[in-house]
């Protein structure tokens, strides 16, 4: 199939069978990325028992995937324009399949962290390539809208199916089986892509600035490391130095973007108050959800004692709420200004978080309360996913819409990982505080000390104790973990309540451009879909023992 350059406007024409079959090919990585993100939560207790990572290692296993995606997303989107979007998609698919196998057969925490980092880099090549190819293949605005709708449905289906399929695999096989899902999917993509997908690249694109790529990663990773370490252990020389260095490199990165000919993003967009407000609200609302979702998935297994499959089934109502609310949001936004839709929905989400503060490890109503609260959280947070990117792109002038969209996608990934890192370490701190002095004296000192680190450590220590001491150790550990969930749910409730006020105050009181028939509208919708899907799926990355306590 010939390569098409993008320096001239694409003519509108109806898509044929090849394009619709190509959409099915593009649905493969879309579905997989959503599933791959959610199944990790269910696998964490199992891989923790097998690989014995310490608290810091477990956080990196959870976090590194999202950090790598966030760091490379804009870079890979720009790279695809230069070398070809299909080519980049196939390179990423091959790398993702290989990294999936590496993760599945990891023999230690460090090997799994490295594999997850490679998965993140490969995932960053898949997402922008998929959306860009959909936009190029479906040039008629109506057909493009339907194609993007199918793309969104695939992502939502992956969010819903991930826990169930992951639970089935964990019931029958070892923890690494959840990573092997990616191998056959990527093989099928590599076989069908050359036949069904066209190639596109921009022959007039400027040179990729490698210095900006290095600076972006050198700024993000030290800052995240320092946030985790400071939250866990307090002030120390190394985390403070990392934070200082990361912020300085971040400032240098921003400065370079305003000077270099081909920047990774346009810093001038932040002069628009609506743009900055929408981006900030999206980032922080996703941060709140990412941290809480981590602890919720662990509560179902470690406190309630559910199998991975049953835990996945209990989480299905929340996934259904996300899909249903996403479908209703555009219709509501046609009648009510987006600022009020988002603000009101975030207020509803705050109610869900408040309900999660009432979850009790000793009550038979703990699980129903947790699921009900989580359903309300998803109902309230969904409009931010659906409308947020449209507001961000709409706040930018047309010639800067691509830069604005890329920044939105990056903030989505970064927000999920930041929530896991910050709120996860808060949950750990609460757990350890509650466990101080809570372990009865009859528990041997080595087991008692281990139990104070995290709930999985407490469960491992209890396995070596006599039956009469089993619950004596685990009851306070489960209560401490639940206290951590309650505390970060309260923090999230306060955060999204404040964001609801900011949304009504700062966001423009005009309806979004979802239904536009212009090509740019379809592109905005595509980016909106990306934000929605990533949040739902990626809440994905989470530390289990340490993040939840």
Coordinates of C-alpha atoms in Angstrom, one line a residue:
X1 CA 0.0 0.0 0.0
X2 CA 1.5 3.3 -0.9
X3 CA 2.6 5.9 1.5
X4 CA 0.5 9.1 1.7
X5 CA 2.0 12.4 2.8
X6 CA 0.1 14.9 4.9
X7 CA 1.2 18.3 3.7
X8 CA -2.1 18.8 1.8
X9 CA -5.7 18.6 3.1
X10 CA -7.2 15.1 2.8
X11 CA -10.2 14.9 0.5
X12 CA -13.4 13.6 2.0
X13 CA -14.4 10.2 0.6
X14 CA -16.5 7.3 1.8
X15 CA -14.6 4.5 3.5
X16 CA -14.6 1.0 1.9
X17 CA -14.5 -2.5 3.3
X18 CA -10.7 -2.3 3.7
X19 CA -11.0 0.7 6.0
X20 CA -13.6 -0.9 8.2
X21 CA -11.6 -4.1 8.4
X22 CA -8.6 -1.9 9.2
X23 CA -10.6 -0.4 12.1
X24 CA -11.0 -4.0 13.4
X25 CA -7.2 -4.3 13.3
X26 CA -6.8 -1.0 15.2
X27 CA -9.3 -2.2 17.8
X28 CA -6.9 -5.0 18.8
X29 CA -4.3 -2.8 20.6
X30 CA -7.1 -0.6 21.9
X31 CA -8.8 -3.5 23.6
X32 CA -5.6 -4.9 24.8
X33 CA -4.2 -1.7 26.4
X34 CA -7.4 -1.3 28.4
X35 CA -7.4 -4.9 29.6
X36 CA -3.6 -4.9 30.2
X37 CA -4.0 -2.0 32.6
X38 CA -6.9 -3.4 34.7
X39 CA -5.6 -7.0 35.1
X40 CA -2.4 -5.9 36.8
X41 CA -4.4 -4.9 39.9
X42 CA -5.8 -8.4 40.3
X43 CA -2.4 -10.0 39.7
X44 CA -0.5 -7.9 42.3
X45 CA -1.2 -10.2 45.3
X46 CA -0.1 -13.2 43.3
X47 CA 3.1 -11.7 41.9
X48 CA 3.8 -10.3 45.4
X49 CA 3.7 -13.8 46.8
X50 CA 5.9 -15.2 44.0
X51 CA 8.5 -12.5 43.5
X52 CA 8.6 -11.0 47.1
X53 CA 9.1 -7.4 46.0
X54 CA 9.6 -4.9 48.8
X55 CA 7.4 -1.8 49.1
X56 CA 9.4 0.4 46.9
X57 CA 9.8 -2.2 44.2
X58 CA 6.1 -2.9 44.2
X59 CA 5.4 0.8 43.7
X60 CA 7.7 0.8 40.7
X61 CA 6.1 -2.3 39.2
X62 CA 2.8 -0.4 39.4
X63 CA 4.0 3.0 38.4
X64 CA 6.7 2.6 35.8
X65 CA 4.3 1.6 33.0
X66 CA 2.3 4.8 33.3
X67 CA 5.3 7.0 33.7
X68 CA 7.0 5.7 30.6
X69 CA 3.8 6.2 28.6
X70 CA 3.4 9.7 30.0
X71 CA 7.0 10.5 29.2
X72 CA 7.0 9.2 25.6
X73 CA 3.5 9.8 24.4
X74 CA 4.1 13.2 22.8
X75 CA 7.4 12.1 21.4
X76 CA 6.0 9.0 19.8
X77 CA 3.2 10.9 18.3
X78 CA 5.7 13.2 16.7
X79 CA 7.9 10.4 15.6
X80 CA 5.0 8.7 13.8
X81 CA 4.5 11.8 11.7
X82 CA 8.0 11.5 10.6
X83 CA 8.7 7.8 10.0
X84 CA 5.2 6.7 9.2
X85 CA 2.3 5.9 11.5
X86 CA 1.8 2.3 10.4
X87 CA 5.5 1.7 10.7
X88 CA 5.6 3.0 14.2
X89 CA 2.4 1.0 15.1
X90 CA 4.1 -2.2 14.0
X91 CA 7.4 -1.4 15.7
X92 CA 5.4 -0.8 18.9
X93 CA 3.3 -3.9 18.5
X94 CA 6.4 -6.1 18.1
X95 CA 8.0 -4.4 21.2
X96 CA 4.8 -4.8 23.2
X97 CA 4.5 -8.5 22.5
X98 CA 8.1 -9.1 23.4
X99 CA 7.9 -7.1 26.6
X100 CA 4.7 -8.9 27.5
X101 CA 6.5 -12.2 27.3
X102 CA 9.4 -10.8 29.3
X103 CA 7.0 -9.6 32.0
X104 CA 5.2 -12.9 32.2
X105 CA 8.3 -14.9 32.8
X106 CA 10.1 -12.4 35.1
X107 CA 12.1 -14.1 37.8
X108 CA 12.5 -11.1 40.1
X109 CA 11.1 -7.7 40.9
X110 CA 13.8 -5.8 39.0
X111 CA 13.2 -7.9 35.8
X112 CA 9.5 -7.2 36.1
X113 CA 10.1 -3.4 36.6
X114 CA 12.3 -3.4 33.4
X115 CA 9.6 -5.3 31.5
X116 CA 6.9 -2.9 32.6
X117 CA 9.1 0.0 31.5
X118 CA 9.5 -1.5 28.1
X119 CA 5.7 -2.1 27.9
X120 CA 5.1 1.6 28.7
X121 CA 7.4 2.8 26.0
X122 CA 5.8 0.4 23.5
X123 CA 2.3 1.4 24.6
X124 CA 3.2 5.0 23.9
X125 CA 3.8 4.1 20.3
X126 CA 0.4 2.3 20.0
X127 CA -2.0 5.0 21.2
X128 CA -1.1 8.0 19.1
X129 CA -0.6 5.8 16.0
X130 CA -4.0 4.2 16.4
X131 CA -5.9 7.4 16.6
X132 CA -4.0 9.1 13.9
X133 CA -4.6 6.2 11.5
X134 CA -8.4 6.3 12.3
X135 CA -8.4 10.0 11.5
X136 CA -6.6 9.4 8.2
X137 CA -8.6 6.4 7.1
X138 CA -12.1 7.9 7.7
X139 CA -12.1 11.2 5.9
X140 CA -15.9 11.7 5.9
X141 CA -16.8 13.3 9.3
X142 CA -19.8 11.1 9.8
X143 CA -17.9 7.9 9.2
X144 CA -15.1 9.1 11.3
X145 CA -17.4 9.7 14.2
X146 CA -18.8 6.2 13.9
X147 CA -15.3 4.8 13.7
X148 CA -14.2 6.7 16.8
X149 CA -17.4 5.5 18.6
X150 CA -16.4 1.9 17.9
X151 CA -12.9 2.7 19.2
X152 CA -14.3 4.1 22.4
X153 CA -16.5 1.0 22.8
X154 CA -13.5 -1.2 22.5
X155 CA -11.7 0.6 25.2
X156 CA -14.7 0.5 27.5
X157 CA -15.1 -3.2 26.8
X158 CA -11.5 -3.8 27.7
X159 CA -12.0 -2.0 31.0
X160 CA -15.0 -4.2 31.8
X161 CA -13.6 -7.5 30.5
X162 CA -10.1 -7.0 31.9
X163 CA -10.9 -7.9 35.5
X164 CA -13.1 -10.9 34.5
X165 CA -10.7 -12.3 32.0
X166 CA -7.8 -11.6 34.3
X167 CA -9.6 -13.4 37.1
X168 CA -10.2 -16.4 35.0
X169 CA -6.6 -16.6 34.0
X170 CA -5.4 -16.2 37.6
X171 CA -7.9 -19.0 38.7
X172 CA -6.3 -21.4 36.2
X173 CA -2.7 -20.3 35.7
X174 CA 0.1 -18.3 37.4
X175 CA 0.3 -14.6 37.7
X176 CA 2.3 -14.1 34.5
X177 CA -0.5 -15.4 32.4
X178 CA -2.2 -12.0 32.5
X179 CA 0.7 -10.5 30.6
X180 CA 0.7 -13.1 27.9
X181 CA -2.6 -11.7 26.7
X182 CA -0.6 -9.3 24.6
X183 CA 1.4 -11.8 22.7
X184 CA -1.2 -13.3 20.3
X185 CA -3.0 -10.0 19.9
X186 CA 0.2 -8.3 18.7
X187 CA 1.1 -11.2 16.4
X188 CA -2.3 -10.8 14.8
X189 CA -1.8 -7.1 14.4
X190 CA 1.6 -7.6 12.8
X191 CA 0.2 -10.0 10.3
X192 CA -2.9 -8.0 9.3
X193 CA -1.6 -4.4 9.5
X194 CA 0.5 -4.4 6.3
X195 CA -2.5 -5.6 4.3
X196 CA -5.3 -3.5 5.8
X197 CA -3.7 -0.4 7.1
X198 CA -2.4 2.5 5.0
X199 CA 0.8 4.3 5.7
X200 CA 0.9 8.0 6.4
X201 CA 3.6 10.4 7.2
X202 CA 4.2 14.1 7.0
X203 CA 7.1 14.9 4.7
X204 CA 7.3 18.5 5.9
X205 CA 7.6 17.7 9.6
X206 CA 10.6 19.3 11.3
X207 CA 13.4 17.4 13.0
X208 CA 12.6 15.6 16.3
X209 CA 14.5 17.3 19.1
X210 CA 16.2 14.5 21.1
X211 CA 17.3 17.0 23.8
X212 CA 13.6 17.8 24.6
X213 CA 12.8 14.0 24.9
X214 CA 15.7 13.5 27.3
X215 CA 14.8 16.6 29.3
X216 CA 11.2 15.5 29.7
X217 CA 12.0 12.1 31.1
X218 CA 14.8 13.5 33.3
X219 CA 12.3 15.9 34.8
X220 CA 9.4 13.6 35.3
X221 CA 11.0 10.5 36.8
X222 CA 13.0 12.2 39.6
X223 CA 10.0 14.2 40.7
X224 CA 7.8 11.1 40.9
X225 CA 10.6 9.3 42.8
X226 CA 10.9 12.1 45.3
X227 CA 7.2 12.4 45.9
X228 CA 7.0 8.7 46.7
X229 CA 10.0 8.7 49.0
X230 CA 9.1 11.9 50.8
X231 CA 5.6 10.6 51.4
X232 CA 6.9 7.3 52.7
X233 CA 9.9 8.2 54.9
X234 CA 9.8 12.0 55.3
X235 CA 12.5 14.5 54.6
X236 CA 15.8 12.9 53.4
X237 CA 18.7 14.2 51.4
X238 CA 18.3 12.0 48.3
X239 CA 14.5 12.6 47.7
X240 CA 14.9 16.4 48.2
X241 CA 17.9 16.4 45.8
X242 CA 15.9 14.5 43.2
X243 CA 12.9 16.8 43.6
X244 CA 15.1 19.9 43.2
X245 CA 16.9 18.4 40.2
X246 CA 13.7 17.3 38.5
X247 CA 12.1 20.7 38.9
X248 CA 15.1 22.5 37.6
X249 CA 15.2 20.1 34.6
X250 CA 11.5 20.7 34.1
X251 CA 12.0 24.4 34.0
X252 CA 14.8 23.9 31.5
X253 CA 12.5 21.7 29.4
X254 CA 9.8 24.3 29.4
X255 CA 12.3 27.0 28.4
X256 CA 13.6 24.9 25.5
X257 CA 10.0 24.3 24.2
X258 CA 9.6 28.1 23.8
X259 CA 12.9 28.3 21.9
X260 CA 13.3 25.2 19.7
X261 CA 11.9 25.1 16.2
X262 CA 10.0 21.8 16.7
X263 CA 8.9 21.7 20.3
X264 CA 7.2 18.6 21.9
X265 CA 4.4 20.9 23.1
X266 CA 3.5 24.6 22.7
X267 CA 3.9 26.3 26.1
X268 CA 2.1 29.3 24.8
X269 CA -1.2 27.4 25.2
X270 CA -1.0 28.0 29.0
X271 CA -1.6 31.7 28.4
X272 CA -5.2 30.7 27.8
X273 CA -7.0 30.5 31.2
X274 CA -9.6 28.0 30.0
X275 CA -7.0 25.7 28.6
X276 CA -5.0 25.7 31.8
X277 CA -8.1 25.2 34.0
X278 CA -9.4 22.3 31.9
X279 CA -6.1 20.6 31.8
X280 CA -5.5 21.0 35.6
X281 CA -9.0 19.8 36.5
X282 CA -8.6 16.7 34.3
X283 CA -5.2 15.9 35.7
X284 CA -6.3 16.2 39.4
X285 CA -9.6 14.4 39.0
X286 CA -7.8 11.5 37.4
X287 CA -5.2 11.6 40.2
X288 CA -7.9 11.2 42.8
X289 CA -9.4 8.2 41.0
X290 CA -6.2 6.4 40.2
X291 CA -5.1 6.2 43.9
X292 CA -8.5 5.1 45.2
X293 CA -9.0 2.4 42.5
X294 CA -5.7 0.8 43.5
X295 CA -6.9 0.3 47.1
X296 CA -10.4 -0.8 46.1
X297 CA -9.2 -3.7 43.9
X298 CA -6.9 -4.8 46.7
X299 CA -9.6 -4.5 49.3
X300 CA -11.8 -7.0 47.5
X301 CA -9.1 -9.7 47.6
X302 CA -7.0 -9.0 50.7
X303 CA -9.7 -7.9 53.1
X304 CA -12.9 -9.5 51.7
X305 CA -11.0 -12.6 50.6
X306 CA -12.5 -12.8 47.1
X307 CA -10.9 -14.7 44.3
X308 CA -9.6 -12.7 41.4
X309 CA -12.5 -13.7 39.3
X310 CA -15.1 -12.8 41.9
X311 CA -13.3 -9.5 42.6
X312 CA -13.5 -8.7 38.9
X313 CA -17.2 -9.5 38.8
X314 CA -17.9 -7.2 41.8
X315 CA -16.2 -4.4 39.9
X316 CA -18.3 -4.8 36.8
X317 CA -21.1 -2.5 38.0
X318 CA -18.7 0.4 38.2
X319 CA -17.5 -0.3 34.6
X320 CA -21.1 -0.4 33.5
X321 CA -21.7 2.9 35.1
X322 CA -18.7 4.4 33.3
X323 CA -20.0 3.2 29.9
X324 CA -23.6 4.3 30.6
X325 CA -22.6 7.8 31.9
X326 CA -20.3 8.2 28.9
X327 CA -23.1 7.5 26.5
X328 CA -25.5 10.0 28.2
X329 CA -23.0 12.8 28.7
X330 CA -23.0 14.2 25.1
X331 CA -26.8 14.4 25.1
X332 CA -26.8 16.3 28.4
X333 CA -24.0 18.6 27.2
X334 CA -26.1 19.7 24.2
X335 CA -28.6 21.2 26.7
X336 CA -26.4 22.2 29.6
X337 CA -23.1 24.1 29.4
X338 CA -20.1 21.8 29.8
X339 CA -18.9 23.7 32.8
X340 CA -22.0 22.9 34.7
X341 CA -22.1 19.3 33.5
X342 CA -18.5 18.7 34.7
X343 CA -18.9 20.7 37.9
X344 CA -22.2 18.9 38.9
X345 CA -20.8 15.5 38.0
X346 CA -17.7 16.0 40.0
X347 CA -19.9 17.0 43.0
X348 CA -21.7 13.6 42.5
X349 CA -18.3 11.9 42.4
X350 CA -17.4 13.5 45.8
X351 CA -20.5 11.9 47.3
X352 CA -19.2 8.5 46.1
X353 CA -15.8 9.1 47.6
X354 CA -17.4 10.1 50.9
X355 CA -19.3 6.8 50.9
X356 CA -16.0 5.0 50.5
X357 CA -14.9 6.6 53.8
X358 CA -17.5 4.5 55.5
X359 CA -16.2 1.1 54.4
X360 CA -15.5 -1.1 57.4
X361 CA -13.4 -4.3 57.4
X362 CA -15.5 -5.8 60.3
X363 CA -18.9 -5.2 58.7
X364 CA -20.8 -7.6 56.5
X365 CA -21.8 -4.4 54.5
X366 CA -18.3 -3.4 53.7
X367 CA -18.2 -4.8 50.2
X368 CA -21.7 -3.5 49.2
X369 CA -20.8 -0.1 50.5
X370 CA -17.5 -0.1 48.6
X371 CA -19.1 -1.2 45.3
X372 CA -21.9 1.4 45.7
X373 CA -19.5 4.2 46.4
X374 CA -17.3 3.2 43.5
X375 CA -20.3 3.1 41.1
X376 CA -21.2 6.7 42.2
X377 CA -17.5 7.8 41.7
X378 CA -17.6 6.5 38.1
X379 CA -20.9 8.0 37.4
X380 CA -19.6 11.4 38.5
X381 CA -16.2 11.2 37.0
X382 CA -17.2 10.1 33.5
X383 CA -18.3 13.5 32.1
X384 CA -14.8 14.8 32.9
X385 CA -13.4 12.0 30.7
X386 CA -15.9 12.6 27.9
X387 CA -15.8 16.4 27.8
X388 CA -12.4 17.3 29.3
X389 CA -10.3 16.9 26.2
X390 CA -12.8 18.6 24.0
X391 CA -12.6 21.6 26.3
X392 CA -8.8 21.5 26.3
X393 CA -8.6 21.3 22.5
X394 CA -11.4 23.8 22.1
X395 CA -9.5 26.3 24.2
X396 CA -6.6 26.3 21.8
X397 CA -6.6 28.0 18.4
X398 CA -7.1 25.5 15.5
X399 CA -3.4 25.6 14.5
X400 CA -2.4 24.4 18.0
X401 CA -5.1 21.8 18.5
X402 CA -2.7 18.9 17.9
X403 CA -0.3 20.2 20.6
X404 CA -3.2 20.7 23.0
X405 CA -4.6 17.2 22.4
X406 CA -1.2 15.6 23.0
X407 CA -0.8 17.4 26.3
X408 CA -4.3 16.2 27.3
X409 CA -3.4 12.5 26.6
X410 CA -0.1 12.9 28.6
X411 CA -1.9 14.5 31.6
X412 CA -4.3 11.5 31.6
X413 CA -1.6 8.9 31.9
X414 CA 0.5 11.1 34.3
X415 CA -2.6 11.7 36.5
X416 CA -3.3 8.0 37.0
X417 CA 0.3 7.2 37.9
X418 CA 0.6 10.3 40.1
X419 CA -2.5 9.2 42.0
X420 CA -1.0 5.8 42.6
X421 CA 2.3 7.3 43.8
X422 CA 0.9 10.0 46.0
X423 CA -2.3 8.5 47.4
X424 CA -0.7 5.1 47.5
X425 CA 2.0 6.2 49.8
X426 CA -0.5 8.0 52.0
X427 CA -2.4 4.7 52.3
X428 CA 0.9 3.1 53.3
X429 CA 1.7 5.7 55.9
X430 CA -1.8 5.3 57.4
X431 CA -1.4 1.5 57.5
X432 CA 1.9 1.7 59.3
X433 CA 0.7 4.3 61.7
X434 CA -2.4 2.2 62.7
X435 CA -0.3 -1.0 63.0
X436 CA 2.1 0.6 65.4
X437 CA 1.2 -0.9 68.8
X438 CA -1.8 -2.7 67.3
X439 CA -0.1 -6.2 67.0
X440 CA -0.8 -8.2 70.2
X441 CA 2.2 -9.2 72.3
X442 CA 1.6 -12.9 71.8
X443 CA 2.6 -12.6 68.1
X444 CA 6.4 -13.3 67.7
X445 CA 8.5 -10.3 67.1
X446 CA 9.7 -11.2 63.5
X447 CA 6.1 -11.8 62.3
X448 CA 4.9 -8.7 64.1
X449 CA 7.6 -6.5 62.4
X450 CA 6.9 -7.9 59.0
X451 CA 3.1 -7.3 59.4
X452 CA 3.7 -3.6 60.1
X453 CA 5.1 -3.2 56.5
X454 CA 2.0 -4.0 54.5
X455 CA -1.1 -6.2 54.5
X456 CA 0.4 -8.8 52.1
X457 CA 3.3 -9.0 54.4
X458 CA 1.0 -9.5 57.3
X459 CA -0.9 -12.3 55.5
X460 CA 2.4 -14.0 54.6
X461 CA 3.5 -13.8 58.3
X462 CA 0.2 -15.2 59.5
X463 CA 0.6 -18.3 57.3
X464 CA 3.5 -19.3 59.5
X465 CA 1.7 -18.8 62.8
X466 CA -0.5 -21.2 64.8
X467 CA -4.2 -21.1 63.9
X468 CA -5.1 -19.3 67.1
X469 CA -2.8 -16.4 66.2
X470 CA -3.8 -16.1 62.6
X471 CA -6.8 -13.8 63.0
X472 CA -5.1 -12.1 66.0
X473 CA -2.6 -10.7 63.6
X474 CA -4.7 -10.3 60.5
X475 CA -7.7 -8.5 62.1
X476 CA -5.8 -5.3 63.0
X477 CA -3.9 -5.5 59.7
X478 CA -7.2 -5.6 57.7
X479 CA -8.5 -2.8 59.8
X480 CA -5.4 -0.7 59.2
X481 CA -5.6 -1.2 55.5
X482 CA -9.3 -0.2 55.4
X483 CA -8.4 2.9 57.4
X484 CA -5.9 3.8 54.7
X485 CA -8.7 3.4 52.1
X486 CA -11.0 5.6 54.2
X487 CA -8.4 8.3 54.5
X488 CA -7.4 8.6 50.9
X489 CA -11.1 8.4 49.9
X490 CA -11.7 11.4 52.2
X491 CA -8.8 13.3 50.5
X492 CA -10.2 12.5 47.1
X493 CA -13.6 13.7 48.1
X494 CA -12.2 17.1 49.2
X495 CA -10.1 17.3 46.1
X496 CA -12.9 16.6 43.6
X497 CA -15.3 18.9 45.5
X498 CA -12.8 21.7 45.1
X499 CA -12.4 20.8 41.4
X500 CA -16.2 21.0 41.0
X501 CA -16.2 24.6 42.2
X502 CA -13.2 25.4 39.9
X503 CA -15.0 23.8 37.0
X504 CA -18.1 26.0 37.4
X505 CA -15.9 29.1 38.0
X506 CA -13.2 28.7 35.4
X507 CA -14.4 26.6 32.5
X508 CA -16.3 28.3 29.7
X509 CA -20.0 28.1 29.9
X510 CA -20.6 27.0 26.4
X511 CA -21.5 23.6 25.1
X512 CA -18.6 21.4 23.7
X513 CA -18.0 20.8 20.1
X514 CA -18.6 17.0 20.1
X515 CA -21.3 17.1 17.5
X516 CA -19.5 19.3 15.0
X517 CA -19.4 18.1 11.4
X518 CA -16.0 19.7 10.8
X519 CA -13.0 17.4 10.6
X520 CA -11.4 19.1 13.5
X521 CA -14.4 18.2 15.6
X522 CA -13.8 14.5 14.9
X523 CA -10.2 14.9 15.9
X524 CA -11.3 16.5 19.2
X525 CA -13.7 13.6 19.8
X526 CA -10.9 11.2 19.2
X527 CA -8.7 12.8 21.8
X528 CA -11.7 12.9 24.2
X529 CA -12.1 9.2 23.7
X530 CA -8.4 8.7 24.4
X531 CA -8.7 10.5 27.8
X532 CA -11.8 8.6 28.8
X533 CA -10.4 5.2 27.9
X534 CA -7.0 5.8 29.5
X535 CA -8.4 6.8 32.8
X536 CA -10.8 4.0 33.0
X537 CA -8.3 1.4 32.0
X538 CA -5.2 2.8 33.5
X539 CA -6.3 3.2 36.9
X540 CA -4.6 0.5 36.0
X541 CA -1.3 0.8 37.6
X542 CA -1.2 0.3 41.2
X543 CA 0.9 -0.7 44.0
X544 CA -0.7 -3.1 46.1
X545 CA 1.0 -3.9 49.2
X546 CA 2.6 -0.6 49.8
X547 CA 0.2 1.6 48.2
X548 CA -2.7 0.4 50.1
X549 CA -0.7 -0.3 53.2

